[in-house]
């Protein structure tokens, strides 16, 4: 595991993702912190004395170094950042004129309701809170969102919790008057260990992004009903900040062709198929920008492995396919279809 600092120049000099250890973070100078939009730890939020900066975690255990964090920074000269929190106080955010990072950790408060109702209400309320903030600050375009919920493949009231989550997410988009297909954010949705809170974090922008679909895959918002009454709301990838060079956000990507899982039970074949899907998305992004800007080597990857014992096979497979990616983090997470063993997201 590479524990040295690396960054994907998100091309632009505007938005940068860096993966650093919390030790490295602790030694960063004040001027550097001024450019930080938000920090995301993996198994737990890193201990940082930065009151104005949203600090969160996906709650997914790391399969490599244990104190790594994602740092989202705005590096355009002269950028001024401001911080805030939602009226309910659960959502913390920080923004520049162009971009906003926000994060929320929320628990499912059982009360008198059923587990399904609780999950539906918690999810819908979380998204409502996010949309309220975006309406208030004017960062109207949700470009990338990460969703982590405990027991994602568990059942509640006769349906999978991921499917309840999809219903609530779709309801929230509809009620806020937002599109439920086409211009929807890039996303990931993964399972955290039983007992974890729901963790959601996101990037939003004032200017419109460009959404990218994968020619090899059915758009998720058009999945057939056998995958749930309400389709997942996400785009396969999203391109933001094109005038400055452009950051490409690749959504969680798995071994799905059309709408079907392929290679069930074969983690090596799933890893290869996932990289074929990501390569197809990069080609699509390059076609849209009209030049060969994005390549697998330029990506910072986050790899979610369902069974920790599959890690060596996934690592070996990826090292054969990618000579020198900008960075790879391996995490343990359940994936939102029971037959998927690996999922990969990327920033380029
Ligand atoms: C898939 O392609 C795999 O529900 O937000 C990937 C990325 C997946 C995002 C989401 C789900 C989501 O359907 C699962």
Coordinates of N, CA and C and ligand atoms in Angstrom, one line a residue, residues 147 162 166 169 187-189 223 232 234 236 252 256 336 340 343, ligand 1:
X147 N -22.7 7.2 -1.0 CA -23.7 6.7 0.0 C -23.2 5.5 0.6
X162 N -31.0 -2.0 0.3 CA -30.6 -1.1 -0.8 C -31.8 -0.7 -1.7
X166 N -33.1 3.0 -2.6 CA -33.4 3.5 -3.9 C -34.8 4.2 -4.0
X169 N -34.4 7.6 -2.2 CA -33.6 8.5 -3.0 C -34.5 9.0 -4.2
X187 N -22.4 8.5 -8.8 CA -22.6 8.1 -7.4 C -21.9 6.7 -7.1
X188 N -21.9 6.5 -5.8 CA -21.5 5.1 -5.3 C -22.5 4.8 -4.2
X189 N -22.9 3.6 -4.0 CA -23.7 3.1 -2.9 C -23.2 1.8 -2.4
X223 N -32.8 0.7 -15.3 CA -32.8 -0.7 -14.9 C -34.2 -1.3 -14.9
X232 N -32.1 2.9 -9.3 CA -31.1 3.8 -8.7 C -31.0 5.1 -9.5
X234 N -28.5 7.5 -10.7 CA -27.1 7.9 -10.8 C -26.6 7.8 -12.3
X236 N -23.3 7.2 -14.9 CA -22.1 6.3 -14.9 C -20.9 7.1 -14.6
X252 N -19.2 4.3 -9.0 CA -19.0 2.9 -8.6 C -19.3 2.1 -9.8
X256 N -21.1 -5.5 -14.6 CA -22.5 -5.5 -15.1 C -22.4 -5.1 -16.6
X336 N -23.9 -3.5 -3.8 CA -25.4 -3.5 -3.7 C -26.1 -4.5 -4.5
X340 N -22.3 -9.4 -6.7 CA -21.1 -8.6 -7.0 C -20.0 -8.7 -5.9
X343 N -16.2 -3.7 -6.7 CA -16.7 -2.5 -7.3 C -15.6 -1.4 -7.3
Ligands
LIG1 C1 -24.4 -0.8 -10.6 O1 -23.7 -0.5 -11.6 C2 -23.6 -1.2 -9.4 O2 -27.0 3.1 -6.2 O3 -25.8 4.9 -6.3 C3 -22.9 1.6 -8.6 C4 -22.8 3.0 -8.4 C5 -24.0 0.9 -8.0 C6 -23.8 3.7 -7.7 C7 -26.0 3.7 -6.5 C8 -25.0 1.6 -7.4 C9 -24.9 3.0 -7.2 O4 -25.6 -0.9 -10.6 C10 -24.0 -0.5 -8.2

